[in-house]
Tab-separated table of C-alpha atoms in Angstrom:
chain	number	residue	atom	x	y	z
A	1	UNK	CA	22.085	67.629	-51.302
A	2	UNK	CA	24.683	68.226	-54.000
A	3	UNK	CA	27.215	66.056	-55.766
A	4	UNK	CA	30.455	67.042	-57.412
A	5	UNK	CA	30.269	66.578	-61.166
A	6	UNK	CA	31.258	62.994	-61.869
A	7	UNK	CA	32.882	62.963	-65.297
A	8	UNK	CA	33.518	59.226	-65.480
A	9	UNK	CA	33.309	56.080	-63.359
A	10	UNK	CA	35.662	53.116	-63.479
A	11	UNK	CA	36.773	50.153	-61.360
A	12	UNK	CA	40.006	48.164	-61.308
A	13	UNK	CA	38.255	44.918	-62.242
A	14	UNK	CA	36.948	46.221	-65.579
A	15	UNK	CA	38.652	48.124	-68.415
A	16	UNK	CA	35.363	49.862	-69.266
A	17	UNK	CA	34.267	53.268	-68.027
A	18	UNK	CA	31.013	55.170	-67.753
A	19	UNK	CA	31.678	58.614	-69.219
A	20	UNK	CA	29.576	61.684	-68.520
A	21	UNK	CA	27.821	63.085	-71.585
A	22	UNK	CA	25.813	66.246	-72.118
A	23	UNK	CA	22.135	66.082	-73.039
A	24	UNK	CA	20.343	68.728	-75.101
A	25	UNK	CA	17.841	70.635	-72.941
A	26	UNK	CA	19.342	69.503	-69.627
A	27	UNK	CA	19.317	72.412	-67.219
A	28	UNK	CA	19.956	73.392	-63.606
A	29	UNK	CA	17.392	72.780	-60.846
A	30	UNK	CA	18.290	73.931	-57.338
A	31	UNK	CA	21.958	74.044	-58.301
A	32	UNK	CA	22.083	70.597	-59.922
A	33	UNK	CA	21.962	69.429	-63.527
A	34	UNK	CA	18.699	67.757	-64.531
A	35	UNK	CA	19.068	65.087	-65.789
A	36	UNK	CA	22.558	63.529	-65.778
A	37	UNK	CA	23.759	61.020	-68.381
A	38	UNK	CA	26.560	58.481	-68.820
A	39	UNK	CA	27.716	56.457	-71.818
A	40	UNK	CA	29.552	53.138	-71.731
A	41	UNK	CA	33.097	53.472	-73.075
A	42	UNK	CA	34.816	50.188	-73.965
A	43	UNK	CA	38.233	51.886	-74.014
A	44	UNK	CA	39.096	50.002	-77.201
A	45	UNK	CA	38.337	46.596	-75.687
A	46	UNK	CA	35.926	43.937	-76.960
A	47	UNK	CA	32.388	44.105	-75.566
A	48	UNK	CA	31.705	41.477	-72.900
A	49	UNK	CA	28.433	41.520	-70.996
A	50	UNK	CA	29.877	40.235	-67.719
A	51	UNK	CA	32.369	43.117	-67.622
A	52	UNK	CA	29.544	45.621	-68.075
A	53	UNK	CA	27.634	43.870	-65.307
A	54	UNK	CA	30.697	44.022	-63.065
A	55	UNK	CA	31.039	47.756	-63.640
A	56	UNK	CA	27.351	48.411	-62.967
A	57	UNK	CA	27.365	46.278	-59.813
A	58	UNK	CA	30.165	48.351	-58.312
A	59	UNK	CA	28.576	51.580	-59.566
A	60	UNK	CA	25.478	50.649	-57.582
A	61	UNK	CA	27.010	49.029	-54.472
A	62	UNK	CA	29.297	52.003	-53.906
A	63	UNK	CA	26.297	54.303	-53.442
A	64	UNK	CA	27.401	56.451	-56.375
A	65	UNK	CA	24.394	55.663	-58.542
A	66	UNK	CA	21.830	56.313	-55.797
A	67	UNK	CA	23.416	59.670	-55.020
A	68	UNK	CA	23.364	60.622	-58.682
A	69	UNK	CA	19.678	59.742	-59.089
A	70	UNK	CA	18.701	61.558	-55.892
A	71	UNK	CA	20.744	64.644	-56.762
A	72	UNK	CA	19.835	64.925	-60.443
A	73	UNK	CA	16.286	63.551	-60.443
A	74	UNK	CA	16.989	61.297	-63.421
A	75	UNK	CA	20.012	59.470	-64.836
A	76	UNK	CA	20.369	58.215	-68.413
A	77	UNK	CA	22.653	55.243	-69.162
A	78	UNK	CA	23.554	54.845	-72.825
A	79	UNK	CA	25.131	52.080	-74.955
A	80	UNK	CA	25.065	49.369	-72.290
A	81	UNK	CA	24.155	46.848	-75.003
A	82	UNK	CA	25.602	46.614	-78.487
A	83	UNK	CA	23.359	47.114	-81.528
A	84	UNK	CA	20.227	47.506	-79.446
A	85	UNK	CA	16.974	46.124	-80.806
A	86	UNK	CA	13.945	44.418	-79.310
A	87	UNK	CA	15.827	41.126	-78.913
A	88	UNK	CA	17.945	42.780	-76.204
A	89	UNK	CA	15.135	43.116	-73.642
A	90	UNK	CA	16.589	40.336	-71.498
A	91	UNK	CA	20.045	41.942	-71.396
A	92	UNK	CA	18.608	45.333	-70.489
A	93	UNK	CA	16.468	43.720	-67.780
A	94	UNK	CA	19.566	41.987	-66.376
A	95	UNK	CA	21.455	45.281	-66.149
A	96	UNK	CA	18.492	46.974	-64.482
A	97	UNK	CA	18.292	44.160	-61.934
A	98	UNK	CA	22.032	44.454	-61.241
A	99	UNK	CA	21.777	48.173	-60.567
A	100	UNK	CA	18.577	48.138	-58.541
A	101	UNK	CA	19.184	45.016	-56.426
A	102	UNK	CA	22.698	46.132	-55.519
A	103	UNK	CA	21.405	49.377	-54.045
A	104	UNK	CA	18.841	47.707	-51.811
A	105	UNK	CA	15.835	47.960	-54.090
A	106	UNK	CA	13.200	45.350	-54.835
A	107	UNK	CA	10.824	45.201	-57.778
A	108	UNK	CA	7.659	47.221	-57.139
A	109	UNK	CA	4.485	45.277	-57.797
A	110	UNK	CA	2.369	47.230	-60.262
A	111	UNK	CA	-1.285	47.417	-59.271
A	112	UNK	CA	-4.089	49.715	-60.367
A	113	UNK	CA	-2.924	50.495	-63.895
A	114	UNK	CA	-5.555	51.937	-66.216
A	115	UNK	CA	-4.340	50.154	-69.353
A	116	UNK	CA	-3.068	46.570	-69.766
A	117	UNK	CA	0.683	46.043	-69.452
A	118	UNK	CA	2.146	42.749	-70.622
A	119	UNK	CA	5.456	41.495	-69.267
A	120	UNK	CA	8.342	41.686	-71.763
A	121	UNK	CA	11.251	40.490	-69.592
A	122	UNK	CA	11.901	39.670	-65.944
A	123	UNK	CA	11.328	43.236	-64.700
A	124	UNK	CA	10.062	45.044	-67.795
A	125	UNK	CA	6.501	45.609	-68.975
A	126	UNK	CA	5.113	47.085	-72.177
A	127	UNK	CA	4.084	50.720	-71.679
A	128	UNK	CA	1.634	52.823	-73.703
A	129	UNK	CA	1.097	50.181	-76.381
A	130	UNK	CA	-2.563	51.231	-76.629
A	131	UNK	CA	-1.787	54.940	-76.972
A	132	UNK	CA	-2.049	56.231	-80.537
A	133	UNK	CA	1.262	57.534	-81.942
A	134	UNK	CA	-0.234	61.009	-82.360
A	135	UNK	CA	-1.451	61.138	-78.757
A	136	UNK	CA	0.179	63.087	-75.971
A	137	UNK	CA	0.225	62.039	-72.324
A	138	UNK	CA	0.647	64.919	-69.894
A	139	UNK	CA	2.813	64.924	-66.797
A	140	UNK	CA	2.236	62.618	-63.833
A	141	UNK	CA	4.254	61.055	-61.044
A	142	UNK	CA	3.636	57.331	-61.257
A	143	UNK	CA	0.848	56.195	-58.888
A	144	UNK	CA	1.018	59.523	-57.031
A	145	UNK	CA	-2.725	59.374	-56.336
A	146	UNK	CA	-2.396	55.962	-54.626
A	147	UNK	CA	-1.288	54.787	-51.187
A	148	UNK	CA	1.815	53.088	-52.589
A	149	UNK	CA	4.106	54.286	-55.361
A	150	UNK	CA	7.599	53.302	-56.545
A	151	UNK	CA	10.676	55.339	-55.769
A	152	UNK	CA	12.297	54.453	-59.098
A	153	UNK	CA	10.637	54.416	-62.504
A	154	UNK	CA	12.700	53.046	-65.390
A	155	UNK	CA	12.037	53.509	-69.101
A	156	UNK	CA	13.868	51.986	-72.033
A	157	UNK	CA	13.275	51.936	-75.778
A	158	UNK	CA	15.206	49.130	-77.417
A	159	UNK	CA	14.640	50.110	-81.055
A	160	UNK	CA	13.901	53.782	-81.687
A	161	UNK	CA	13.436	54.896	-85.290
A	162	UNK	CA	10.466	57.257	-84.941
A	163	UNK	CA	10.246	60.961	-85.608
A	164	UNK	CA	9.351	62.736	-82.388
A	165	UNK	CA	8.172	60.736	-79.413
A	166	UNK	CA	10.525	62.286	-76.900
A	167	UNK	CA	9.813	61.518	-73.257
A	168	UNK	CA	9.184	64.777	-71.371
A	169	UNK	CA	10.268	65.000	-67.728
A	170	UNK	CA	9.521	67.720	-65.169
A	171	UNK	CA	11.366	68.177	-61.891
A	172	UNK	CA	8.858	68.665	-59.074
A	173	UNK	CA	11.120	71.107	-57.224
A	174	UNK	CA	11.381	73.351	-60.283
A	175	UNK	CA	7.603	73.142	-60.701
A	176	UNK	CA	7.058	74.096	-57.068
A	177	UNK	CA	9.452	77.053	-57.327
A	178	UNK	CA	7.598	78.355	-60.388
A	179	UNK	CA	4.047	77.631	-59.219
A	180	UNK	CA	4.445	79.153	-55.754
A	181	UNK	CA	5.417	82.443	-57.421
A	182	UNK	CA	2.748	82.485	-60.130
A	183	UNK	CA	-0.138	80.618	-58.432
A	184	UNK	CA	0.340	81.098	-54.679
A	185	UNK	CA	-3.337	80.582	-53.749
A	186	UNK	CA	-3.584	77.432	-55.873
A	187	UNK	CA	-0.448	75.972	-54.283
A	188	UNK	CA	-1.626	76.920	-50.795
A	189	UNK	CA	-4.879	75.012	-51.370
A	190	UNK	CA	-2.910	72.017	-52.655
A	191	UNK	CA	-0.870	72.153	-49.486
A	192	UNK	CA	-3.854	72.462	-47.179
A	193	UNK	CA	-6.359	70.127	-48.821
A	194	UNK	CA	-4.491	67.805	-51.163
A	195	UNK	CA	-6.347	66.195	-54.066
A	196	UNK	CA	-9.414	64.017	-54.556
A	197	UNK	CA	-9.719	61.738	-57.594
A	198	UNK	CA	-13.294	60.945	-58.521
A	199	UNK	CA	-14.652	57.514	-59.372
A	200	UNK	CA	-11.988	55.859	-61.476
A	201	UNK	CA	-13.378	52.607	-62.819
A	202	UNK	CA	-12.041	49.251	-63.976
A	203	UNK	CA	-14.523	47.118	-65.959
A	204	UNK	CA	-15.137	43.443	-65.378
A	205	UNK	CA	-15.051	42.644	-69.105
A	206	UNK	CA	-13.004	44.275	-71.889
A	207	UNK	CA	-14.431	47.434	-73.433
A	208	UNK	CA	-14.000	49.119	-76.803
A	209	UNK	CA	-11.543	51.645	-75.386
A	210	UNK	CA	-9.281	48.746	-74.302
A	211	UNK	CA	-9.273	49.857	-70.692
A	212	UNK	CA	-7.675	47.394	-68.290
A	213	UNK	CA	-10.101	44.993	-66.621
A	214	UNK	CA	-9.837	44.715	-62.849
A	215	UNK	CA	-8.736	41.067	-62.829
A	216	UNK	CA	-5.616	41.717	-64.960
A	217	UNK	CA	-2.288	41.018	-63.231
A	218	UNK	CA	-1.233	44.686	-63.077
A	219	UNK	CA	-4.646	46.038	-62.068
A	220	UNK	CA	-6.034	44.028	-59.144
A	221	UNK	CA	-5.863	40.420	-60.320
A	222	UNK	CA	-2.392	39.475	-59.136
A	223	UNK	CA	-3.688	36.920	-56.615
A	224	UNK	CA	-6.594	35.566	-58.663
A	225	UNK	CA	-6.300	31.901	-59.615
A	226	UNK	CA	-8.024	29.909	-62.367
A	227	UNK	CA	-11.263	28.509	-61.010
A	228	UNK	CA	-11.860	31.295	-58.475
A	229	UNK	CA	-15.529	32.240	-58.322
A	230	UNK	CA	-16.546	35.797	-59.139
A	231	UNK	CA	-17.024	36.591	-55.449
A	232	UNK	CA	-13.574	35.233	-54.576
A	233	UNK	CA	-12.071	37.223	-57.450
A	234	UNK	CA	-13.736	40.383	-56.164
A	235	UNK	CA	-12.507	39.751	-52.622
A	236	UNK	CA	-8.928	39.294	-53.825
A	237	UNK	CA	-9.113	42.362	-56.058
A	238	UNK	CA	-10.564	44.461	-53.258
A	239	UNK	CA	-7.796	43.379	-50.876
A	240	UNK	CA	-5.135	44.668	-53.277
A	241	UNK	CA	-7.127	47.832	-53.985
A	242	UNK	CA	-7.365	48.658	-50.284
A	243	UNK	CA	-3.672	47.959	-49.697
A	244	UNK	CA	-2.286	49.855	-52.683
A	245	UNK	CA	-4.912	52.369	-53.768
A	246	UNK	CA	-7.689	53.520	-51.428
A	247	UNK	CA	-10.310	52.405	-48.915
A	248	UNK	CA	-13.044	54.181	-50.905
A	249	UNK	CA	-14.142	51.213	-53.004
A	250	UNK	CA	-17.453	50.297	-54.600
A	251	UNK	CA	-18.811	47.743	-57.054
A	252	UNK	CA	-21.403	48.503	-59.714
A	253	UNK	CA	-24.325	46.159	-60.494
A	254	UNK	CA	-22.278	45.047	-63.532
A	255	UNK	CA	-19.393	44.101	-61.194
A	256	UNK	CA	-17.160	46.927	-62.366
A	257	UNK	CA	-14.744	48.247	-59.737
A	258	UNK	CA	-14.992	51.942	-58.814
A	259	UNK	CA	-12.442	53.727	-56.614
A	260	UNK	CA	-12.046	57.243	-55.239
A	261	UNK	CA	-8.625	58.195	-53.906
A	262	UNK	CA	-7.079	61.074	-51.992
A	263	UNK	CA	-3.482	62.261	-52.062
A	264	UNK	CA	-1.220	65.031	-50.823
A	265	UNK	CA	0.388	66.928	-53.683
A	266	UNK	CA	3.008	68.939	-51.801
A	267	UNK	CA	5.967	67.005	-50.453
A	268	UNK	CA	9.492	67.488	-49.231
A	269	UNK	CA	12.291	65.201	-50.340
A	270	UNK	CA	15.339	65.555	-48.105
A	271	UNK	CA	14.104	68.968	-47.020
A	272	UNK	CA	13.359	70.410	-50.467
A	273	UNK	CA	9.716	71.218	-51.336
A	274	UNK	CA	8.250	69.821	-54.538
A	275	UNK	CA	4.964	69.007	-56.251
A	276	UNK	CA	4.106	65.311	-56.552
A	277	UNK	CA	0.899	64.781	-58.497
A	278	UNK	CA	-0.948	63.676	-61.617
A	279	UNK	CA	-2.855	66.926	-62.126
A	280	UNK	CA	-1.853	67.554	-65.782
A	281	UNK	CA	-2.698	63.986	-66.844
A	282	UNK	CA	-6.187	64.313	-65.346
A	283	UNK	CA	-6.604	67.738	-66.949
A	284	UNK	CA	-6.656	66.036	-70.372
A	285	UNK	CA	-10.183	64.734	-69.691
A	286	UNK	CA	-11.246	67.450	-67.268
A	287	UNK	CA	-14.868	68.588	-67.351
A	288	UNK	CA	-15.651	71.541	-65.046
A	289	UNK	CA	-19.283	70.399	-64.853
A	290	UNK	CA	-18.323	66.900	-63.731
A	291	UNK	CA	-14.677	67.062	-62.628
A	292	UNK	CA	-12.574	63.930	-62.336
A	293	UNK	CA	-10.246	65.691	-59.891
A	294	UNK	CA	-10.832	68.339	-57.187
A	295	UNK	CA	-9.125	69.685	-54.120
A	296	UNK	CA	-9.251	67.200	-51.267
A	297	UNK	CA	-12.040	69.130	-49.520
A	298	UNK	CA	-14.218	68.610	-52.642
A	299	UNK	CA	-13.744	72.220	-53.762
A	300	UNK	CA	-13.592	72.522	-57.540
A	301	UNK	CA	-10.598	74.082	-59.231
A	302	UNK	CA	-10.768	77.494	-60.782
A	303	UNK	CA	-10.471	76.422	-64.413
A	304	UNK	CA	-8.139	79.234	-65.454
A	305	UNK	CA	-5.824	78.544	-62.512
A	306	UNK	CA	-5.828	74.852	-63.347
A	307	UNK	CA	-5.015	75.560	-66.985
A	308	UNK	CA	-2.227	77.924	-65.945
A	309	UNK	CA	-0.747	75.246	-63.678
A	310	UNK	CA	-0.733	72.758	-66.554
A	311	UNK	CA	0.806	75.345	-68.896
A	312	UNK	CA	3.558	76.055	-66.357
A	313	UNK	CA	4.227	72.339	-66.058
A	314	UNK	CA	4.459	71.846	-69.822
A	315	UNK	CA	6.908	74.729	-70.227
A	316	UNK	CA	9.308	73.165	-67.712
A	317	UNK	CA	9.639	69.868	-69.589
A	318	UNK	CA	13.029	68.396	-70.364
A	319	UNK	CA	12.390	66.368	-73.524
A	320	UNK	CA	14.516	63.238	-73.721
A	321	UNK	CA	15.519	62.467	-77.302
A	322	UNK	CA	15.945	58.711	-77.360
A	323	UNK	CA	18.781	56.616	-78.698
A	324	UNK	CA	18.026	52.901	-79.058
A	325	UNK	CA	18.976	51.104	-75.853
A	326	UNK	CA	18.854	54.142	-73.564
A	327	UNK	CA	17.823	53.348	-69.995
A	328	UNK	CA	16.332	56.281	-68.083
A	329	UNK	CA	16.195	55.947	-64.296
A	330	UNK	CA	13.672	58.433	-62.879
A	331	UNK	CA	13.397	59.366	-59.212
A	332	UNK	CA	9.610	59.145	-59.122
A	333	UNK	CA	9.292	61.162	-55.902
A	334	UNK	CA	10.961	64.145	-57.578
A	335	UNK	CA	10.298	63.825	-61.308
A	336	UNK	CA	7.116	63.387	-63.351
A	337	UNK	CA	6.889	62.111	-66.913
A	338	UNK	CA	4.681	62.053	-69.999
A	339	UNK	CA	4.731	61.154	-73.701
A	340	UNK	CA	4.974	63.270	-76.840
A	341	UNK	CA	3.501	62.361	-80.252
A	342	UNK	CA	5.582	60.494	-82.820
A	343	UNK	CA	5.327	59.202	-86.389
A	344	UNK	CA	7.089	57.127	-89.044
A	345	UNK	CA	8.933	54.516	-87.052
A	346	UNK	CA	9.316	52.352	-83.974
A	347	UNK	CA	8.875	53.593	-80.418
A	348	UNK	CA	7.967	50.725	-78.102
A	349	UNK	CA	8.570	51.760	-74.514
A	350	UNK	CA	9.265	49.270	-71.741
A	351	UNK	CA	8.802	50.234	-68.098
A	352	UNK	CA	10.093	48.863	-64.813
A	353	UNK	CA	9.375	49.961	-61.259
A	354	UNK	CA	11.490	49.473	-58.151
A	355	UNK	CA	11.226	50.463	-54.524
A	356	UNK	CA	13.393	50.585	-51.434
A	357	UNK	CA	13.231	47.418	-49.370
A	358	UNK	CA	13.603	49.460	-46.182
A	359	UNK	CA	10.327	50.496	-44.503
A	360	UNK	CA	12.031	53.744	-43.415
A	361	UNK	CA	12.006	55.257	-46.920
A	362	UNK	CA	9.169	57.597	-45.948
A	363	UNK	CA	11.476	59.496	-43.591
A	364	UNK	CA	13.047	61.274	-46.583
A	365	UNK	CA	9.719	61.976	-48.299
A	366	UNK	CA	7.064	63.734	-46.244
A	367	UNK	CA	3.935	65.829	-46.705
A	368	UNK	CA	4.597	69.560	-46.800
A	369	UNK	CA	2.136	72.105	-45.433
A	370	UNK	CA	2.747	75.795	-46.084
């Protein structure tokens, strides 16, 4: 699964090109650069949005873009809009839709989020607005603990003036290669038992920590209508929870929703083994006396092994240094993500999620047992 280095992309219908650029900290994973990046080159012409759209449509329809994302794990597109700021959300969303729809993808419906996400544009939602600038979010593959997860995760920052705040990415194949050497017993247990996530909860009413309530659109309230009784709301929420998240569902006397989920953490994508999980993110609030995550057979982690796994993960991070208007397309099966602290400026991240329309997508992404 390799691709010759594509140094630029052009079509006869447009004078513009997409030129390959080098990214600091990019590196080689299984013989391929991670990630890859391209910058729009106007070739001295005036910027016209429809010509950019034309170029991106062909880039996608030809299969070139899909191959790049699959081979490199993530692809950065730079300077697709001029003078990027937060008024350009609609233009960025249009370009994302052009790329994703023309490679057979449909928008992935977000369900089960732990914090509220408000829609910014047609396929973009606010991400991490509640997270304090000084906070760090450790690595996780989006929705990896759920039944359904997107194949493509897209981040953009329209106006980036902050110090710090890079987006760290880890390639799951590189993580597997490192962990199987340094923590073979830990990885073998992941392979054999998978993971269990203990009693995640979504409150009925807002709480001080601003956790997402279960009837929000991107938690479990997508089908709830004004005037629905509480029981009808709960039925609709539970239907989505069972379809997208888990069958292990309970309601508290206060009508809070509680879910336990199980997931396999070792996968193969197109024959290559990788780790697909949210272990580091759950480690941030891990309590050995009352763990929020265990092996799938309910066996607790050895704390030192768990800490070592998280340390290994952190050391493998590629840290994306943003330029305003960057769009980062992440192959969610292969690559996890997080957030680094920032200060003194703007860093509002927007997120979009897309999935293959074909039901056969699972054929390329399967559980892996050692």
